[in-house]
Amino acid sequence: MPVARGPTPRFIFILLGAVLTGIFFLSSIHKSTPSAHQTSTSIPTKQFDASVDRSLLTGHVIAPKLGNETAKAELGRAAWKYFHTVMARFPDEPTADESSALKSYVYLFQRLYPCGECAEHFGELLKEFPPQTSSRSAAAVWACHVHNQVNKSLNKEIFDCANIGDFYDCGCADDETDGSGKKKVN
Ligand SMILES: Cc1cc2nc3c(=O)[nH]c(=O)nc-3n(C[C@H](O)[C@H](O)[C@H](O)COP(=O)(O)OP(=O)(O)OC[C@H]3O[C@@H](n4cnc5c(N)ncnc54)[C@H](O)[C@@H]3O)c2cc1C
Ligand SMILES: *[C@@H]1O[C@H](CO)[C@@H](O)[C@H](O)[C@H]1NC(C)=O
Ligand SMILES: *[C@@H]1O[C@H](CO)[C@@H](O)[C@H](O)[C@H]1NC(C)=O
């Protein structure tokens, strides 16, 4: 009988499916938009609040005691080589962001240094001699100075930090064509 009928159950089912899909789609956009936004801006900004920063950078030493003197010396030579190279290739005129990055790096280098007892000792030195990161020369002389402090406690010879620019060859002379060469370290 061709009587005007209401919607068939099949039609209601399809309509309901479309509406639910629409709601799901809209709510997923609503949720994903702010979180994508947070990933790129809000979270990092919060993470670098001064208070969080400080406890992250100066928290307890993470590695266990190393003990083995041979391993300790090998690690130390490699680490100092790397540490001084970081300073030698730091910009002469860093931005505030670059200076802040180096400072944070030094603290985390200390916290995560793989010889726990060395890290404890180095942490005390950082309290006494906070990292200087205003320029390449300041950073290089500061690193030389703290290396000498470690030397002193190990009864090693003391290096004259006034000569560090001439002494330390990071092997990067070729890319010093902009006049910001390491010879300017002094
Ligand atoms: C952060 C840190 C903490 C440490 N703490 C301890 C500790 O508590 N106890 C312990 O036993 N050992 C510690 N060590 C290891 C120790 O400092 C030595 O690395 C290790 O004893 C080997 O010494 P070395 O005589 O071979 O010369 P190193 O002191 O390792 O020096 C290696 C070489 O680096 C070069 N160098 C020296 N000065 C500079 C400079 N200013 N710029 C560039 N290059 C330079 C020189 O050619 C030198 O011979 C620590 C190392 C580090 C990095
Ligand atoms: C100490 O470290 C050295 C160098 O890593 C290694 O060759 C040696 O076997 C270690 N000694 C012990 C007792 O683990
Ligand atoms: C520390 O001691 C090492 C090993 O004796 C020496 O080569 C170096 O010049 C000293 N000073 C610094 C700052 O590295």
PDB file of C-alpha atoms and ligand atoms in Angstrom:
ATOM      1  CA  MET A   1       0.000   0.000   0.000  1.00  0.00           C
ATOM      2  CA  PRO A   2       1.542   3.294  -1.083  1.00  0.00           C
ATOM      3  CA  VAL A   3       0.696   5.105   2.112  1.00  0.00           C
ATOM      4  CA  ALA A   4       2.945   7.950   3.300  1.00  0.00           C
ATOM      5  CA  ARG A   5       5.212   6.248   5.751  1.00  0.00           C
ATOM      6  CA  GLY A   6       7.578   7.541   8.364  1.00  0.00           C
ATOM      7  CA  PRO A   7      11.260   6.910   7.915  1.00  0.00           C
ATOM      8  CA  THR A   8      12.237   3.279   7.658  1.00  0.00           C
ATOM      9  CA  PRO A   9      14.340   1.727  10.441  1.00  0.00           C
ATOM     10  CA  ARG A  10      17.142   1.485   7.888  1.00  0.00           C
ATOM     11  CA  PHE A  11      17.006   5.247   7.232  1.00  0.00           C
ATOM     12  CA  ILE A  12      16.986   6.034  10.978  1.00  0.00           C
ATOM     13  CA  PHE A  13      19.959   3.744  11.432  1.00  0.00           C
ATOM     14  CA  ILE A  14      21.985   5.518   8.700  1.00  0.00           C
ATOM     15  CA  LEU A  15      20.991   8.957   9.981  1.00  0.00           C
ATOM     16  CA  LEU A  16      21.998   8.055  13.520  1.00  0.00           C
ATOM     17  CA  GLY A  17      25.332   6.702  12.250  1.00  0.00           C
ATOM     18  CA  ALA A  18      26.008   9.923  10.331  1.00  0.00           C
ATOM     19  CA  VAL A  19      25.175  12.110  13.337  1.00  0.00           C
ATOM     20  CA  LEU A  20      27.374  10.070  15.676  1.00  0.00           C
ATOM     21  CA  THR A  21      30.242  10.121  13.188  1.00  0.00           C
ATOM     22  CA  GLY A  22      29.872  13.897  12.920  1.00  0.00           C
ATOM     23  CA  ILE A  23      29.922  14.347  16.695  1.00  0.00           C
ATOM     24  CA  PHE A  24      32.946  12.090  16.998  1.00  0.00           C
ATOM     25  CA  PHE A  25      34.755  13.985  14.233  1.00  0.00           C
ATOM     26  CA  LEU A  26      34.045  17.403  15.755  1.00  0.00           C
ATOM     27  CA  SER A  27      35.058  16.342  19.243  1.00  0.00           C
ATOM     28  CA  SER A  28      38.308  14.851  17.975  1.00  0.00           C
ATOM     29  CA  ILE A  29      39.155  18.144  16.251  1.00  0.00           C
ATOM     30  CA  HIS A  30      38.256  19.996  19.406  1.00  0.00           C
ATOM     31  CA  LYS A  31      40.582  17.776  21.457  1.00  0.00           C
ATOM     32  CA  SER A  32      43.464  17.475  19.025  1.00  0.00           C
ATOM     33  CA  THR A  33      43.785  21.150  18.200  1.00  0.00           C
ATOM     34  CA  PRO A  34      44.737  22.385  21.676  1.00  0.00           C
ATOM     35  CA  SER A  35      47.031  19.416  22.324  1.00  0.00           C
ATOM     36  CA  ALA A  36      48.896  19.955  19.050  1.00  0.00           C
ATOM     37  CA  HIS A  37      49.226  23.558  20.068  1.00  0.00           C
ATOM     38  CA  GLN A  38      50.527  22.553  23.494  1.00  0.00           C
ATOM     39  CA  THR A  39      53.110  20.233  22.034  1.00  0.00           C
ATOM     40  CA  SER A  40      54.713  23.028  20.102  1.00  0.00           C
ATOM     41  CA  THR A  41      54.462  25.919  22.540  1.00  0.00           C
ATOM     42  CA  SER A  42      52.654  25.704  25.878  1.00  0.00           C
ATOM     43  CA  ILE A  43      54.387  22.667  27.359  1.00  0.00           C
ATOM     44  CA  PRO A  44      57.973  23.688  26.644  1.00  0.00           C
ATOM     45  CA  THR A  45      57.322  27.188  27.961  1.00  0.00           C
ATOM     46  CA  LYS A  46      55.977  25.734  31.191  1.00  0.00           C
ATOM     47  CA  GLN A  47      58.832  23.243  31.428  1.00  0.00           C
ATOM     48  CA  PHE A  48      61.342  26.040  31.413  1.00  0.00           C
ATOM     49  CA  ASP A  49      59.845  27.952  34.312  1.00  0.00           C
ATOM     50  CA  ALA A  50      62.701  28.992  36.553  1.00  0.00           C
ATOM     51  CA  SER A  51      61.641  26.722  39.427  1.00  0.00           C
ATOM     52  CA  VAL A  52      61.378  23.567  37.312  1.00  0.00           C
ATOM     53  CA  ASP A  53      64.590  24.462  35.561  1.00  0.00           C
ATOM     54  CA  ARG A  54      66.572  24.765  38.722  1.00  0.00           C
ATOM     55  CA  SER A  55      65.563  21.432  40.221  1.00  0.00           C
ATOM     56  CA  LEU A  56      66.041  19.671  36.898  1.00  0.00           C
ATOM     57  CA  LEU A  57      69.513  21.119  36.404  1.00  0.00           C
ATOM     58  CA  THR A  58      70.846  20.842  39.923  1.00  0.00           C
ATOM     59  CA  GLY A  59      69.128  17.712  41.196  1.00  0.00           C
ATOM     60  CA  HIS A  60      70.922  14.695  42.613  1.00  0.00           C
ATOM     61  CA  VAL A  61      73.744  12.944  40.736  1.00  0.00           C
ATOM     62  CA  ILE A  62      72.291  10.183  38.569  1.00  0.00           C
ATOM     63  CA  ALA A  63      75.107   7.695  37.807  1.00  0.00           C
ATOM     64  CA  PRO A  64      76.367   5.200  40.413  1.00  0.00           C
ATOM     65  CA  LYS A  65      79.938   5.096  41.732  1.00  0.00           C
ATOM     66  CA  LEU A  66      82.429   4.105  39.042  1.00  0.00           C
ATOM     67  CA  GLY A  67      85.329   2.901  41.177  1.00  0.00           C
ATOM     68  CA  ASN A  68      87.618   1.433  38.490  1.00  0.00           C
ATOM     69  CA  GLU A  69      90.491   3.934  38.231  1.00  0.00           C
ATOM     70  CA  THR A  70      91.473   2.957  34.679  1.00  0.00           C
ATOM     71  CA  ALA A  71      87.954   3.460  33.407  1.00  0.00           C
ATOM     72  CA  LYS A  72      87.716   6.709  35.366  1.00  0.00           C
ATOM     73  CA  ALA A  73      90.862   8.134  33.725  1.00  0.00           C
ATOM     74  CA  GLU A  74      89.845   7.039  30.204  1.00  0.00           C
ATOM     75  CA  LEU A  75      86.415   8.533  30.662  1.00  0.00           C
ATOM     76  CA  GLY A  76      87.943  11.707  32.074  1.00  0.00           C
ATOM     77  CA  ARG A  77      90.301  12.242  29.108  1.00  0.00           C
ATOM     78  CA  ALA A  78      87.474  11.715  26.626  1.00  0.00           C
ATOM     79  CA  ALA A  79      85.078  13.900  28.601  1.00  0.00           C
ATOM     80  CA  TRP A  80      87.543  16.775  29.000  1.00  0.00           C
ATOM     81  CA  LYS A  81      88.350  16.617  25.297  1.00  0.00           C
ATOM     82  CA  TYR A  82      84.656  16.859  24.498  1.00  0.00           C
ATOM     83  CA  PHE A  83      83.963  19.485  27.153  1.00  0.00           C
ATOM     84  CA  HIS A  84      86.748  21.815  25.975  1.00  0.00           C
ATOM     85  CA  THR A  85      85.681  21.314  22.353  1.00  0.00           C
ATOM     86  CA  VAL A  86      82.151  22.435  23.205  1.00  0.00           C
ATOM     87  CA  MET A  87      83.629  25.664  24.607  1.00  0.00           C
ATOM     88  CA  ALA A  88      86.043  26.162  21.704  1.00  0.00           C
ATOM     89  CA  ARG A  89      83.158  26.023  19.220  1.00  0.00           C
ATOM     90  CA  PHE A  90      80.734  28.138  21.202  1.00  0.00           C
ATOM     91  CA  PRO A  91      79.913  31.504  19.531  1.00  0.00           C
ATOM     92  CA  ASP A  92      82.049  34.557  20.329  1.00  0.00           C
ATOM     93  CA  GLU A  93      78.880  36.575  20.714  1.00  0.00           C
ATOM     94  CA  PRO A  94      76.129  34.151  21.737  1.00  0.00           C
ATOM     95  CA  THR A  95      72.462  35.077  21.937  1.00  0.00           C
ATOM     96  CA  ALA A  96      70.773  34.927  25.346  1.00  0.00           C
ATOM     97  CA  ASP A  97      69.247  31.629  24.265  1.00  0.00           C
ATOM     98  CA  GLU A  98      72.640  30.158  23.342  1.00  0.00           C
ATOM     99  CA  SER A  99      74.218  31.259  26.624  1.00  0.00           C
ATOM    100  CA  SER A 100      71.329  29.810  28.534  1.00  0.00           C
ATOM    101  CA  ALA A 101      71.599  26.539  26.581  1.00  0.00           C
ATOM    102  CA  LEU A 102      75.292  26.187  27.427  1.00  0.00           C
ATOM    103  CA  LYS A 103      74.682  26.931  31.086  1.00  0.00           C
ATOM    104  CA  SER A 104      71.925  24.312  31.273  1.00  0.00           C
ATOM    105  CA  TYR A 105      74.136  21.883  29.392  1.00  0.00           C
ATOM    106  CA  VAL A 106      76.973  22.268  31.891  1.00  0.00           C
ATOM    107  CA  TYR A 107      74.652  21.520  34.802  1.00  0.00           C
ATOM    108  CA  LEU A 108      73.235  18.449  33.076  1.00  0.00           C
ATOM    109  CA  PHE A 109      76.740  17.322  32.057  1.00  0.00           C
ATOM    110  CA  GLN A 110      77.515  17.350  35.776  1.00  0.00           C
ATOM    111  CA  ARG A 111      74.269  15.646  36.876  1.00  0.00           C
ATOM    112  CA  LEU A 112      74.647  12.880  34.309  1.00  0.00           C
ATOM    113  CA  TYR A 113      78.428  12.457  34.349  1.00  0.00           C
ATOM    114  CA  PRO A 114      78.848   8.663  34.233  1.00  0.00           C
ATOM    115  CA  CYS A 115      81.277   8.543  37.182  1.00  0.00           C
ATOM    116  CA  GLY A 116      79.019   9.207  40.163  1.00  0.00           C
ATOM    117  CA  GLU A 117      81.763  10.154  42.628  1.00  0.00           C
ATOM    118  CA  CYS A 118      83.330  12.507  40.040  1.00  0.00           C
ATOM    119  CA  ALA A 119      79.922  14.108  39.456  1.00  0.00           C
ATOM    120  CA  GLU A 120      79.477  14.707  43.207  1.00  0.00           C
ATOM    121  CA  HIS A 121      82.835  16.419  43.330  1.00  0.00           C
ATOM    122  CA  PHE A 122      82.195  18.420  40.166  1.00  0.00           C
ATOM    123  CA  GLY A 123      78.821  19.528  41.566  1.00  0.00           C
ATOM    124  CA  GLU A 124      80.608  21.147  44.512  1.00  0.00           C
ATOM    125  CA  LEU A 125      82.913  22.923  42.063  1.00  0.00           C
ATOM    126  CA  LEU A 126      79.946  24.259  40.085  1.00  0.00           C
ATOM    127  CA  LYS A 127      78.550  25.786  43.271  1.00  0.00           C
ATOM    128  CA  GLU A 128      81.813  27.557  43.864  1.00  0.00           C
ATOM    129  CA  PHE A 129      82.472  28.402  40.205  1.00  0.00           C
ATOM    130  CA  PRO A 130      79.185  28.752  38.295  1.00  0.00           C
ATOM    131  CA  PRO A 131      79.457  28.266  34.497  1.00  0.00           C
ATOM    132  CA  GLN A 132      80.403  31.409  32.550  1.00  0.00           C
ATOM    133  CA  THR A 133      78.645  31.430  29.223  1.00  0.00           C
ATOM    134  CA  SER A 134      78.586  35.036  28.019  1.00  0.00           C
ATOM    135  CA  SER A 135      81.115  34.345  25.238  1.00  0.00           C
ATOM    136  CA  ARG A 136      83.412  31.674  23.809  1.00  0.00           C
ATOM    137  CA  SER A 137      86.364  33.133  25.625  1.00  0.00           C
ATOM    138  CA  ALA A 138      84.527  33.333  28.966  1.00  0.00           C
ATOM    139  CA  ALA A 139      83.352  29.732  28.587  1.00  0.00           C
ATOM    140  CA  ALA A 140      86.769  28.407  27.524  1.00  0.00           C
ATOM    141  CA  VAL A 141      88.617  30.125  30.353  1.00  0.00           C
ATOM    142  CA  TRP A 142      85.976  29.010  32.847  1.00  0.00           C
ATOM    143  CA  ALA A 143      86.236  25.357  31.653  1.00  0.00           C
ATOM    144  CA  CYS A 144      90.017  25.521  31.878  1.00  0.00           C
ATOM    145  CA  HIS A 145      89.699  26.881  35.394  1.00  0.00           C
ATOM    146  CA  VAL A 146      87.374  24.132  36.624  1.00  0.00           C
ATOM    147  CA  HIS A 147      89.538  21.506  34.936  1.00  0.00           C
ATOM    148  CA  ASN A 148      92.444  22.913  36.932  1.00  0.00           C
ATOM    149  CA  GLN A 149      90.377  22.660  40.110  1.00  0.00           C
ATOM    150  CA  VAL A 150      89.882  18.956  39.399  1.00  0.00           C
ATOM    151  CA  ASN A 151      93.612  18.672  38.653  1.00  0.00           C
ATOM    152  CA  LYS A 152      94.441  20.314  41.935  1.00  0.00           C
ATOM    153  CA  SER A 153      92.463  17.787  43.912  1.00  0.00           C
ATOM    154  CA  LEU A 154      94.118  14.957  41.941  1.00  0.00           C
ATOM    155  CA  ASN A 155      97.601  16.482  42.367  1.00  0.00           C
ATOM    156  CA  LYS A 156      98.043  17.000  38.640  1.00  0.00           C
ATOM    157  CA  GLU A 157      99.859  19.845  36.988  1.00  0.00           C
ATOM    158  CA  ILE A 158      98.063  23.160  36.553  1.00  0.00           C
ATOM    159  CA  PHE A 159      97.574  24.521  33.051  1.00  0.00           C
ATOM    160  CA  ASP A 160      97.889  28.268  32.417  1.00  0.00           C
ATOM    161  CA  CYS A 161      94.393  29.219  31.303  1.00  0.00           C
ATOM    162  CA  ALA A 162      95.628  32.483  29.764  1.00  0.00           C
ATOM    163  CA  ASN A 163      97.117  30.334  26.975  1.00  0.00           C
ATOM    164  CA  ILE A 164      94.128  28.137  26.329  1.00  0.00           C
ATOM    165  CA  GLY A 165      93.258  29.777  23.002  1.00  0.00           C
ATOM    166  CA  ASP A 166      96.698  29.009  21.592  1.00  0.00           C
ATOM    167  CA  PHE A 167      97.055  25.636  23.260  1.00  0.00           C
ATOM    168  CA  TYR A 168      93.765  24.036  22.498  1.00  0.00           C
ATOM    169  CA  ASP A 169      93.336  22.893  18.915  1.00  0.00           C
ATOM    170  CA  CYS A 170      89.836  21.642  18.371  1.00  0.00           C
ATOM    171  CA  GLY A 171      90.682  20.838  14.729  1.00  0.00           C
ATOM    172  CA  CYS A 172      88.158  23.373  13.521  1.00  0.00           C
ATOM    173  CA  ALA A 173      90.456  26.026  12.033  1.00  0.00           C
ATOM    174  CA  ASP A 174      88.871  25.655   8.578  1.00  0.00           C
ATOM    175  CA  ASP A 175      85.500  27.044   9.519  1.00  0.00           C
ATOM    176  CA  GLU A 176      86.915  30.059  11.315  1.00  0.00           C
ATOM    177  CA  THR A 177      86.789  32.228   8.184  1.00  0.00           C
ATOM    178  CA  ASP A 178      84.372  34.713   9.735  1.00  0.00           C
ATOM    179  CA  GLY A 179      87.121  36.080  11.982  1.00  0.00           C
ATOM    180  CA  SER A 180      85.663  34.424  15.067  1.00  0.00           C
ATOM    181  CA  GLY A 181      88.640  32.102  15.351  1.00  0.00           C
ATOM    182  CA  LYS A 182      89.629  30.395  18.530  1.00  0.00           C
ATOM    183  CA  LYS A 183      92.790  32.486  18.675  1.00  0.00           C
ATOM    184  CA  LYS A 184      90.510  35.243  19.903  1.00  0.00           C
ATOM    185  CA  VAL A 185      89.801  33.158  22.988  1.00  0.00           C
ATOM    186  CA  ASN A 186      92.332  35.110  25.017  1.00  0.00           C
TER     187      ASN A 186
HETATM  188  C1  LIG B   1      83.836  16.564  35.257  1.00  0.00           C
HETATM  189  C2  LIG B   1      84.939  15.623  35.623  1.00  0.00           C
HETATM  190  C3  LIG B   1      85.145  15.302  36.940  1.00  0.00           C
HETATM  191  C4  LIG B   1      86.161  14.411  37.302  1.00  0.00           C
HETATM  192  N1  LIG B   1      86.301  14.077  38.609  1.00  0.00           N
HETATM  193  C5  LIG B   1      87.216  13.159  38.954  1.00  0.00           C
HETATM  194  C6  LIG B   1      87.338  12.718  40.303  1.00  0.00           C
HETATM  195  O1  LIG B   1      86.611  13.193  41.196  1.00  0.00           O
HETATM  196  N2  LIG B   1      88.257  11.761  40.594  1.00  0.00           N
HETATM  197  C7  LIG B   1      89.061  11.229  39.632  1.00  0.00           C
HETATM  198  O2  LIG B   1      89.861  10.374  39.931  1.00  0.00           O
HETATM  199  N3  LIG B   1      88.986  11.645  38.345  1.00  0.00           N
HETATM  200  C8  LIG B   1      88.085  12.583  37.989  1.00  0.00           C
HETATM  201  N4  LIG B   1      87.993  12.972  36.664  1.00  0.00           N
HETATM  202  C9  LIG B   1      88.975  12.462  35.705  1.00  0.00           C
HETATM  203  C10 LIG B   1      90.274  13.311  35.731  1.00  0.00           C
HETATM  204  O3  LIG B   1      89.980  14.696  35.633  1.00  0.00           O
HETATM  205  C11 LIG B   1      91.204  13.000  34.572  1.00  0.00           C
HETATM  206  O4  LIG B   1      90.480  13.087  33.368  1.00  0.00           O
HETATM  207  C12 LIG B   1      91.834  11.644  34.656  1.00  0.00           C
HETATM  208  O5  LIG B   1      92.473  11.524  35.915  1.00  0.00           O
HETATM  209  C13 LIG B   1      92.867  11.471  33.566  1.00  0.00           C
HETATM  210  O6  LIG B   1      93.829  12.509  33.701  1.00  0.00           O
HETATM  211  P1  LIG B   1      94.963  12.879  32.683  1.00  0.00           P
HETATM  212  O7  LIG B   1      96.184  13.112  33.479  1.00  0.00           O
HETATM  213  O8  LIG B   1      95.030  11.888  31.580  1.00  0.00           O
HETATM  214  O9  LIG B   1      94.559  14.276  32.043  1.00  0.00           O
HETATM  215  P2  LIG B   1      93.143  15.024  31.942  1.00  0.00           P
HETATM  216  O10 LIG B   1      92.947  15.867  33.151  1.00  0.00           O
HETATM  217  O11 LIG B   1      92.064  14.069  31.583  1.00  0.00           O
HETATM  218  O12 LIG B   1      93.404  15.980  30.704  1.00  0.00           O
HETATM  219  C14 LIG B   1      93.418  15.389  29.433  1.00  0.00           C
HETATM  220  C15 LIG B   1      94.118  16.272  28.463  1.00  0.00           C
HETATM  221  O13 LIG B   1      93.268  17.350  28.115  1.00  0.00           O
HETATM  222  C16 LIG B   1      94.093  18.382  27.624  1.00  0.00           C
HETATM  223  N5  LIG B   1      93.702  19.607  28.260  1.00  0.00           N
HETATM  224  C17 LIG B   1      94.057  19.967  29.439  1.00  0.00           C
HETATM  225  N6  LIG B   1      93.567  21.146  29.729  1.00  0.00           N
HETATM  226  C18 LIG B   1      92.874  21.535  28.697  1.00  0.00           C
HETATM  227  C19 LIG B   1      92.139  22.691  28.440  1.00  0.00           C
HETATM  228  N7  LIG B   1      91.994  23.641  29.333  1.00  0.00           N
HETATM  229  N8  LIG B   1      91.526  22.806  27.277  1.00  0.00           N
HETATM  230  C20 LIG B   1      91.642  21.842  26.432  1.00  0.00           C
HETATM  231  N9  LIG B   1      92.331  20.714  26.615  1.00  0.00           N
HETATM  232  C21 LIG B   1      92.953  20.570  27.746  1.00  0.00           C
HETATM  233  C22 LIG B   1      95.505  18.047  28.000  1.00  0.00           C
HETATM  234  O14 LIG B   1      96.150  17.640  26.817  1.00  0.00           O
HETATM  235  C23 LIG B   1      95.347  16.945  28.968  1.00  0.00           C
HETATM  236  O15 LIG B   1      96.428  16.070  28.948  1.00  0.00           O
HETATM  237  C24 LIG B   1      86.996  13.860  36.300  1.00  0.00           C
HETATM  238  C25 LIG B   1      86.781  14.197  34.972  1.00  0.00           C
HETATM  239  C26 LIG B   1      85.771  15.074  34.618  1.00  0.00           C
HETATM  240  C27 LIG B   1      85.563  15.433  33.178  1.00  0.00           C
HETATM  241  C1  LIG B   2      88.536  -1.342  34.553  1.00  0.00           C
HETATM  242  O1  LIG B   2      88.306  -0.583  33.355  1.00  0.00           O
HETATM  243  C2  LIG B   2      89.152  -0.948  32.295  1.00  0.00           C
HETATM  244  C3  LIG B   2      88.908   0.038  31.183  1.00  0.00           C
HETATM  245  O2  LIG B   2      87.554   0.162  30.868  1.00  0.00           O
HETATM  246  C4  LIG B   2      88.843  -2.379  31.897  1.00  0.00           C
HETATM  247  O3  LIG B   2      89.673  -2.770  30.824  1.00  0.00           O
HETATM  248  C5  LIG B   2      89.079  -3.266  33.104  1.00  0.00           C
HETATM  249  O4  LIG B   2      88.717  -4.596  32.787  1.00  0.00           O
HETATM  250  C6  LIG B   2      88.270  -2.802  34.296  1.00  0.00           C
HETATM  251  N1  LIG B   2      88.637  -3.557  35.461  1.00  0.00           N
HETATM  252  C7  LIG B   2      87.747  -4.203  36.209  1.00  0.00           C
HETATM  253  C8  LIG B   2      88.268  -4.888  37.429  1.00  0.00           C
HETATM  254  O5  LIG B   2      86.554  -4.228  35.915  1.00  0.00           O
HETATM  255  C1  LIG B   3      95.270  19.152  34.173  1.00  0.00           C
HETATM  256  O1  LIG B   3      96.071  18.017  34.201  1.00  0.00           O
HETATM  257  C2  LIG B   3      96.428  17.488  32.939  1.00  0.00           C
HETATM  258  C3  LIG B   3      97.179  16.182  33.181  1.00  0.00           C
HETATM  259  O2  LIG B   3      98.276  16.404  34.039  1.00  0.00           O
HETATM  260  C4  LIG B   3      97.217  18.523  32.182  1.00  0.00           C
HETATM  261  O3  LIG B   3      97.580  18.040  30.913  1.00  0.00           O
HETATM  262  C5  LIG B   3      96.387  19.772  32.042  1.00  0.00           C
HETATM  263  O4  LIG B   3      97.117  20.763  31.395  1.00  0.00           O
HETATM  264  C6  LIG B   3      95.959  20.268  33.417  1.00  0.00           C
HETATM  265  N1  LIG B   3      95.135  21.465  33.374  1.00  0.00           N
HETATM  266  C7  LIG B   3      94.012  21.607  32.699  1.00  0.00           C
HETATM  267  C8  LIG B   3      93.287  22.884  32.816  1.00  0.00           C
HETATM  268  O5  LIG B   3      93.611  20.725  31.983  1.00  0.00           O
END
